[in-house]
Short mmCIF file of C-alpha atoms in Angstrom, two decimals:
data_model
loop_
_atom_site.label_atom_id
_atom_site.label_comp_id
_atom_site.label_asym_id
_atom_site.label_seq_id
_atom_site.Cartn_x
_atom_site.Cartn_y
_atom_site.Cartn_z
CA MET A 1 110.00 90.64 127.56
CA SER A 2 111.31 91.71 123.98
CA ALA A 3 114.83 92.15 123.24
CA GLU A 4 114.33 95.96 123.22
CA ALA A 5 112.75 96.19 126.43
CA GLY A 6 115.55 94.08 127.75
CA ALA A 7 118.12 96.26 126.69
CA GLY A 8 116.47 99.16 128.08
CA LEU A 9 116.03 97.65 131.44
CA GLY A 10 119.76 96.63 131.48
CA ALA A 11 120.73 100.49 130.46
CA ARG A 12 118.72 101.58 133.30
CA VAL A 13 120.35 99.14 135.88
CA ALA A 14 123.95 100.11 134.55
CA ALA A 15 123.19 103.67 134.60
CA TYR A 16 122.06 103.22 138.35
CA LEU A 17 125.16 101.40 139.26
CA LEU A 18 127.45 103.39 137.58
CA ALA A 19 126.39 106.43 139.59
CA SER A 20 125.57 104.47 142.94
CA ILE A 21 128.65 102.01 143.38
CA PRO A 22 131.33 104.90 143.22
CA LEU A 23 129.97 107.12 145.73
CA ARG A 24 129.28 104.33 147.94
CA LEU A 25 132.44 102.78 147.45
CA SER A 26 134.20 105.92 148.19
CA VAL A 27 132.96 106.24 151.58
CA SER A 28 133.41 102.45 152.04
CA GLY A 29 136.92 102.81 151.25
CA ALA A 30 137.39 105.92 153.36
CA GLY A 31 137.23 104.36 156.39
CA VAL A 32 140.21 102.32 156.17
CA ALA A 33 142.46 105.09 154.60
CA LEU A 34 141.69 107.87 157.24
CA ALA A 35 142.87 105.36 159.37
CA VAL A 36 146.08 104.54 157.58
CA LEU A 37 146.92 108.30 156.80
CA ALA A 38 146.37 109.46 160.74
CA VAL A 39 148.96 106.93 161.45
CA GLU A 40 151.37 108.04 159.03
CA GLU A 41 151.18 111.56 159.41
CA THR A 42 150.49 112.06 162.84
CA ASP A 43 151.22 108.46 164.48
CA SER A 44 147.81 108.53 166.17
CA VAL A 45 145.56 105.64 165.87
CA ALA A 46 143.03 107.96 168.35
CA LEU A 47 143.03 110.64 165.44
CA GLY A 48 141.98 108.05 162.84
CA GLY A 49 138.98 106.97 164.70
CA ALA A 50 137.68 110.47 165.42
CA LEU A 51 138.32 111.14 161.60
CA ILE A 52 135.98 108.17 160.56
CA ALA A 53 133.70 109.68 163.52
CA ALA A 54 133.49 112.71 161.99
CA LEU A 55 132.72 111.32 158.45
CA LEU A 56 129.76 108.59 159.71
CA ALA A 57 128.21 110.47 162.55
CA PRO A 58 126.59 113.11 160.71
CA SER A 59 124.46 111.20 158.54
CA VAL A 60 122.81 109.40 160.99
CA VAL A 61 122.09 112.87 162.73
CA LEU A 62 121.01 114.56 159.39
CA ALA A 63 119.38 111.76 157.97
CA PRO A 64 115.77 113.25 158.45
CA LEU A 65 116.12 116.38 157.44
CA ALA A 66 118.06 114.96 153.94
CA GLY A 67 115.51 112.75 153.24
CA VAL A 68 112.57 115.74 153.59
CA ALA A 69 114.73 117.77 151.77
CA LEU A 70 114.54 114.92 148.80
CA ASP A 71 111.08 114.51 149.27
CA ARG A 72 110.27 118.46 148.77
CA SER A 73 112.72 119.22 145.97
CA ARG A 74 111.40 119.95 142.61
CA ALA A 75 114.95 118.78 141.41
CA PRO A 76 116.01 115.97 143.97
CA ARG A 77 118.84 115.13 140.98
CA VAL A 78 120.53 118.62 141.90
CA LEU A 79 120.61 117.68 145.59
CA VAL A 80 122.02 114.21 145.24
CA PHE A 81 124.82 115.59 143.09
CA GLY A 82 125.32 118.24 145.11
CA GLY A 83 125.81 115.52 147.87
CA ALA A 84 127.95 113.66 145.71
CA LEU A 85 130.22 116.59 144.35
CA GLY A 86 130.72 117.46 148.07
CA THR A 87 131.51 114.19 149.50
CA ALA A 88 134.58 114.40 146.99
CA VAL A 89 135.80 117.64 147.42
CA ALA A 90 135.72 116.78 151.38
CA LEU A 91 137.26 113.66 150.65
CA ALA A 92 139.93 115.17 148.38
CA ILE A 93 140.47 117.85 151.41
CA ALA A 94 140.88 115.06 153.78
CA GLY A 95 143.79 113.36 151.75
CA LEU A 96 145.76 116.49 152.59
CA LEU A 97 146.01 115.78 156.59
CA GLY A 98 149.23 116.77 157.51
CA ILE A 99 149.48 119.76 155.05
CA LEU A 100 146.55 121.19 156.25
CA PRO A 101 145.49 122.01 159.79
CA THR A 102 143.33 118.68 161.44
CA TRP A 103 140.79 120.92 162.38
CA VAL A 104 140.29 121.78 158.11
CA VAL A 105 140.39 118.07 157.61
CA VAL A 106 137.49 117.51 160.45
CA ILE A 107 135.92 120.22 159.06
CA SER A 108 135.80 118.74 155.70
CA LEU A 109 134.70 115.33 156.93
CA LEU A 110 131.93 116.75 158.94
CA VAL A 111 130.51 118.27 155.72
CA ALA A 112 131.30 114.93 153.72
CA GLY A 113 129.32 113.18 156.75
CA CYS A 114 126.08 115.91 156.03
CA CYS A 115 126.38 115.04 152.17
CA THR A 116 126.13 111.28 152.36
CA PRO A 117 122.78 110.37 153.19
CA ALA A 118 121.55 111.94 149.77
CA PHE A 119 123.18 109.27 147.92
CA SER A 120 122.85 106.38 150.64
CA GLY A 121 119.43 105.54 151.88
CA GLY A 122 117.95 109.41 149.20
CA LEU A 123 119.55 107.45 146.24
CA SER A 124 118.10 104.13 147.32
CA SER A 125 114.30 105.85 147.49
CA PHE A 126 114.49 106.52 143.75
CA ALA A 127 115.89 103.35 142.70
CA ALA A 128 112.31 101.90 141.81
CA ASP A 129 111.87 105.14 139.77
CA VAL A 130 115.11 104.59 137.46
CA VAL A 131 114.62 100.69 137.22
CA PRO A 132 111.08 99.44 136.87
CA GLY A 133 110.03 96.88 139.14
CA HIS A 134 110.47 96.97 142.39
CA GLU A 135 112.18 93.69 143.50
CA ARG A 136 114.71 94.67 140.67
CA ALA A 137 115.17 98.02 141.36
CA PHE A 138 116.05 97.16 144.76
CA ALA A 139 118.12 93.96 143.88
CA SER A 140 119.96 96.41 142.10
CA ASP A 141 120.36 98.51 144.84
CA THR A 142 121.58 96.33 147.10
CA LEU A 143 124.14 94.69 144.53
CA SER A 144 125.28 98.53 144.76
CA TYR A 145 126.23 98.30 148.18
CA ASN A 146 127.47 95.12 147.88
CA ILE A 147 129.93 95.83 145.58
CA ALA A 148 130.96 98.89 147.23
CA GLY A 149 131.66 97.03 150.42
CA VAL A 150 133.91 94.64 149.19
CA ALA A 151 135.90 97.15 146.24
CA GLY A 152 135.87 99.86 148.46
CA PRO A 153 138.37 98.93 151.34
CA GLY A 154 139.97 96.64 148.49
CA LEU A 155 141.02 99.37 146.34
CA ALA A 156 141.97 101.58 149.36
CA ALA A 157 144.14 98.94 150.29
CA LEU A 158 145.74 98.54 147.07
CA ALA A 159 146.11 102.33 146.94
CA MET A 160 148.07 102.26 150.05
CA ALA A 161 150.19 99.57 148.90
CA ALA A 162 151.34 101.36 146.03
CA GLY A 163 151.70 104.68 147.52
CA SER A 164 150.29 105.75 151.13
CA GLY A 165 147.10 106.50 152.83
CA ARG A 166 146.98 110.13 150.97
CA LEU A 167 146.89 108.50 147.99
CA ALA A 168 144.27 106.14 148.68
CA LEU A 169 141.92 109.10 149.69
CA GLU A 170 142.66 111.27 146.36
CA LEU A 171 141.85 108.08 144.48
CA LEU A 172 138.61 108.00 146.41
CA ALA A 173 137.63 111.50 145.72
CA VAL A 174 138.35 110.93 142.19
CA ILE A 175 135.89 107.82 142.24
CA ALA A 176 133.50 109.93 143.97
CA ALA A 177 133.50 112.68 141.60
CA ALA A 178 133.13 110.18 138.76
CA GLY A 179 130.06 108.92 140.47
CA ALA A 180 128.48 112.69 140.91
CA VAL A 181 128.80 112.71 136.86
CA GLY A 182 126.85 109.68 136.58
CA VAL A 183 124.11 110.94 138.50
CA LEU A 184 123.46 113.96 136.29
CA LEU A 185 122.65 110.77 133.89
CA LEU A 186 119.60 109.88 136.09
CA LYS A 187 116.10 110.98 135.97
CA LEU A 188 115.17 111.44 139.62
CA PRO A 189 111.37 112.57 139.52
CA ALA A 190 110.57 115.23 141.74
CA ARG A 191 107.93 113.75 144.50
CA PRO A 192 103.83 115.00 144.43
CA VAL A 193 103.44 118.24 146.14
CA PRO A 194 101.65 117.83 149.49
CA ASP A 195 98.08 118.93 149.56
CA GLU A 196 98.98 120.76 152.56
CA PRO A 197 102.03 122.84 152.36
CA SER A 198 103.84 122.65 156.24
CA SER A 199 107.23 123.34 157.95
CA VAL A 200 110.28 121.19 157.81
CA VAL A 201 109.70 120.06 161.31
CA GLY A 202 106.13 119.44 160.24
CA ASP A 203 107.43 117.31 157.62
CA VAL A 204 109.84 115.41 159.55
CA GLY A 205 107.26 114.30 162.19
CA ARG A 206 104.98 113.07 159.87
CA GLY A 207 107.37 110.92 158.57
CA MET A 208 108.58 109.54 161.69
CA ARG A 209 105.06 109.03 162.70
CA HIS A 210 104.48 107.12 159.65
CA LEU A 211 107.47 104.84 160.15
CA VAL A 212 106.73 104.14 163.55
CA SER A 213 103.03 103.63 163.60
CA HIS A 214 102.46 101.93 160.20
CA ARG A 215 103.28 98.59 161.65
CA PRO A 216 104.20 96.37 158.56
CA LEU A 217 106.95 99.15 157.91
CA ALA A 218 108.32 99.63 161.47
CA LEU A 219 108.29 95.78 161.83
CA SER A 220 110.70 95.28 159.03
CA THR A 221 112.72 98.80 159.85
CA LEU A 222 113.03 97.21 163.39
CA SER A 223 114.16 93.85 161.43
CA GLY A 224 116.49 95.22 159.18
CA THR A 225 117.97 97.57 161.83
CA LEU A 226 118.92 94.86 164.18
CA THR A 227 120.22 92.51 162.04
CA GLN A 228 123.07 95.30 161.37
CA LEU A 229 123.63 95.12 164.96
CA GLY A 230 125.21 91.62 164.07
CA GLY A 231 126.81 93.07 161.08
CA GLY A 232 128.77 95.52 163.00
CA ALA A 233 129.66 92.89 165.41
CA LEU A 234 131.03 90.70 162.92
CA PRO A 235 134.39 91.91 162.34
CA ILE A 236 134.93 91.22 165.96
CA ALA A 237 133.90 87.79 166.36
CA ALA A 238 135.61 87.16 163.02
CA VAL A 239 139.04 88.45 164.68
CA ALA A 240 138.00 86.15 167.38
CA LEU A 241 137.67 83.06 165.25
CA ALA A 242 140.79 83.83 163.72
CA SER A 243 142.64 83.82 166.78
CA GLU A 244 141.80 80.60 167.56
CA ARG A 245 141.65 78.89 164.19
CA ALA A 246 143.93 80.42 162.11
CA ARG A 247 147.66 81.21 161.48
CA THR A 248 147.42 84.84 162.43
CA VAL A 249 144.64 87.26 163.65
CA ALA A 250 145.18 88.85 160.14
CA ASP A 251 143.18 86.09 158.60
CA ALA A 252 140.22 87.54 160.14
CA GLY A 253 140.17 89.51 156.82
CA TRP A 254 139.57 86.37 154.86
CA ILE A 255 136.54 85.25 157.22
CA MET A 256 134.86 88.92 156.34
CA THR A 257 136.06 88.22 152.88
CA ALA A 258 134.33 85.16 152.23
CA PHE A 259 131.07 86.41 154.01
CA SER A 260 131.43 89.33 151.53
CA ILE A 261 131.92 87.64 148.60
CA GLY A 262 128.52 85.19 149.67
CA GLY A 263 126.92 88.32 149.75
CA LEU A 264 127.93 89.91 146.28
CA VAL A 265 127.17 86.25 144.69
CA SER A 266 123.43 86.54 146.26
CA ALA A 267 123.27 90.23 145.32
CA LEU A 268 124.35 89.11 141.65
CA VAL A 269 121.78 86.56 141.53
CA SER A 270 119.08 88.85 142.97
CA ALA A 271 119.73 91.53 140.36
CA TRP A 272 119.62 88.81 137.73
CA ARG A 273 116.78 86.90 139.09
CA PRO A 274 115.16 88.74 141.44
CA VAL A 275 112.52 86.81 143.95
CA ARG A 276 109.28 87.37 143.42
CA ARG A 277 107.65 84.13 144.34
CA TRP A 278 106.95 85.00 148.10
CA ALA A 279 106.10 88.49 150.06
CA PRO A 280 108.79 90.49 150.47
CA HIS A 281 108.29 89.73 154.76
CA THR A 282 109.00 86.34 154.22
CA VAL A 283 111.98 86.53 152.13
CA MET A 284 113.29 88.95 154.87
CA LEU A 285 112.52 86.30 157.37
CA GLY A 286 113.86 83.30 155.50
CA SER A 287 116.90 85.80 154.46
CA PHE A 288 118.11 86.80 158.11
CA ALA A 289 117.14 83.24 159.53
CA ALA A 290 119.55 81.38 157.17
CA THR A 291 122.57 84.07 157.89
CA GLY A 292 121.93 84.00 161.34
CA GLY A 293 122.01 80.05 161.39
CA PHE A 294 125.12 79.82 159.16
CA THR A 295 126.70 82.06 161.36
CA VAL A 296 125.85 80.03 164.23
CA VAL A 297 127.09 76.94 162.48
CA SER A 298 130.45 78.76 161.85
CA ALA A 299 130.84 79.35 165.73
CA PHE A 300 131.01 75.27 165.90
CA ALA A 301 132.69 74.83 162.37
CA PRO A 302 136.06 71.91 163.62
CA ASN A 303 138.51 73.92 161.62
CA TYR A 304 139.47 77.34 159.69
CA THR A 305 138.61 76.24 156.31
CA LEU A 306 135.01 75.11 157.36
CA THR A 307 134.51 78.40 159.10
CA LEU A 308 135.42 80.22 155.84
CA ILE A 309 132.42 77.85 154.31
CA ALA A 310 130.06 78.55 156.66
CA MET A 311 130.69 82.25 156.61
CA GLY A 312 130.58 82.45 153.13
CA LEU A 313 127.04 80.42 153.27
CA ALA A 314 125.82 83.07 155.83
CA GLY A 315 126.66 85.74 153.52
CA LEU A 316 125.22 84.41 150.43
CA PHE A 317 121.75 84.74 152.23
CA THR A 318 121.86 88.38 153.11
CA ALA A 319 120.92 90.30 149.47
CA PRO A 320 117.55 88.63 149.27
CA GLY A 321 116.63 89.97 152.55
CA VAL A 322 117.95 93.75 152.29
CA ALA A 323 116.31 93.72 148.56
CA ALA A 324 112.79 92.84 150.17
CA MET A 325 113.65 95.26 153.38
CA LEU A 326 113.93 98.00 150.46
CA THR A 327 111.00 96.88 148.98
CA ILE A 328 108.56 97.00 151.75
CA ARG A 329 109.61 100.47 152.18
CA GLN A 330 109.19 101.56 148.86
CA ARG A 331 105.38 99.75 149.15
CA GLU A 332 104.58 101.06 152.66
CA SER A 333 105.41 104.79 152.34
CA PRO A 334 103.40 107.30 150.77
CA PRO A 335 105.68 109.45 148.46
CA THR A 336 105.54 112.37 150.33
CA VAL A 337 107.51 111.06 153.01
CA ARG A 338 109.43 108.13 150.92
CA SER A 339 113.03 109.79 150.73
CA GLN A 340 112.61 110.08 154.71
CA VAL A 341 112.02 106.60 155.21
CA PHE A 342 114.68 105.65 153.10
CA THR A 343 116.99 108.33 154.84
CA VAL A 344 116.33 107.32 158.32
CA GLY A 345 116.22 103.63 157.31
CA ALA A 346 119.96 103.72 156.34
CA GLY A 347 121.00 106.10 159.49
CA LEU A 348 119.69 103.89 161.71
CA ARG A 349 121.38 100.61 160.44
CA GLY A 350 124.24 102.46 160.48
CA SER A 351 123.86 103.52 164.04
CA ALA A 352 123.48 99.81 164.63
CA ALA A 353 126.51 98.62 163.20
CA ALA A 354 128.24 100.99 165.03
CA ALA A 355 126.72 99.71 168.51
CA GLY A 356 127.02 96.25 167.47
CA ALA A 357 130.79 96.64 167.05
CA ALA A 358 131.35 98.63 170.32
CA ILE A 359 129.09 95.48 172.06
CA ALA A 360 131.60 93.33 170.59
CA GLY A 361 134.56 94.44 171.49
CA GLY A 362 133.49 94.71 174.96
CA LEU A 363 132.28 91.22 175.01
CA GLY A 364 135.77 89.81 173.37
CA LEU A 365 137.14 88.38 176.02
CA ILE A 366 134.02 85.81 176.21
CA GLY A 367 135.72 83.59 173.34
CA ALA A 368 135.33 83.12 169.81
CA VAL A 369 132.31 80.28 169.97
CA PRO A 370 129.77 82.19 172.07
CA LEU A 371 130.61 85.78 170.77
CA THR A 372 129.91 84.33 167.42
CA VAL A 373 126.79 82.19 168.39
CA LEU A 374 125.50 85.79 169.63
CA VAL A 375 126.10 87.46 166.36
CA GLY A 376 123.87 84.59 164.92
CA ALA A 377 121.24 84.94 167.44
CA VAL A 378 120.95 88.66 166.74
CA TRP A 379 119.95 87.83 162.70
CA ILE A 380 117.94 85.02 163.98
CA ALA A 381 116.25 87.52 166.42
CA SER A 382 115.39 89.82 163.75
CA ALA A 383 113.88 87.23 161.79
CA ALA A 384 111.94 86.35 164.33
CA ILE A 385 110.44 89.93 164.61
CA LEU A 386 109.06 89.63 161.15
CA LEU A 387 106.56 86.79 162.62
CA LEU A 388 104.53 89.33 164.66
CA PRO A 389 101.28 90.26 163.20
CA ARG A 390 101.56 92.87 160.83
CA GLY A 391 98.79 94.43 160.72
CA ILE A 392 97.15 96.44 157.84
CA SER A 393 99.27 96.73 154.93
CA GLU A 394 98.74 100.01 152.28
CA ALA A 395 100.81 99.81 148.87
CA TYR A 396 101.32 103.52 148.20
CA GLU A 397 102.48 103.85 144.42
#
């Protein structure tokens, strides 16, 4: 690659990250800030949970419709920008809890939840259009998610330490607005117009049929969704591990930090040197199996320090698998339903994470070792799914 081409590619990656990271970071940090603000203003933990649910739940339900809208739009950048700006305004309103009526805050968060699919799975579906080369595009997208997952709660925590949950939400709203401006710098091409026009319901049905019936895509989606059962349960397992091996339960945060740092390092490496030697399904299999294996190792680590090391190694293998999963979505989806495949896939993973957290919470009394082994086993099972025959693969460009 020439120096000029390399500089051009670097500029495209930078533009994509400058748009996607602030948007995803704002939502990632909002969960923590909402929980704290609810306690500060109303002394209600339950309200915090309800506010977080209002922010997250609509995106799961509306994912297919958001995907169809992006697939049909002649100006998808406008839709992504609108979703980003809507989220920024909604977070700013949510930060006024205690000043505005609670129902106004709830409605604003529901609106934000309706907007987020545009820049979560939706923006991912255009990554390969912004950044040439599928592997590098989706490695960059995975890097975006990893940075947002680490920095979002961290920035919220710093803002709350310096001020309050209100300050944190207003800061996150500003960050989301900056991401919206970044979207305007991206070139998001319109999808090809279908040969035969159909209704929205027909488009949703066509996309869902392809997602379920196209075996290579269905297996990778099932595997990627199952991993998030383990991902959602991991914080609960970290609390259990910390209660048995660390000084305080609060040290569970460091266990999750080790896992997140491992994921961030692997995302940086993958964005720099994408994995091209093996097929994406093979990369997913190896990545998810290694994550599960080291998670199981962490369950039997004899002390807290070795637990941190094992968790860091588990996180170190996550990014290549996620990038490979996104590459499969791109390759195995026709352009007319591609955004829908991405938004539904992201919605399924979010739902699985929530379910994993709920299940792990119910199993918390079984002890740290069995619970952590179960979390690792889920990742290993998700890898085993990819050993099933994939059938005929079709490449769509």
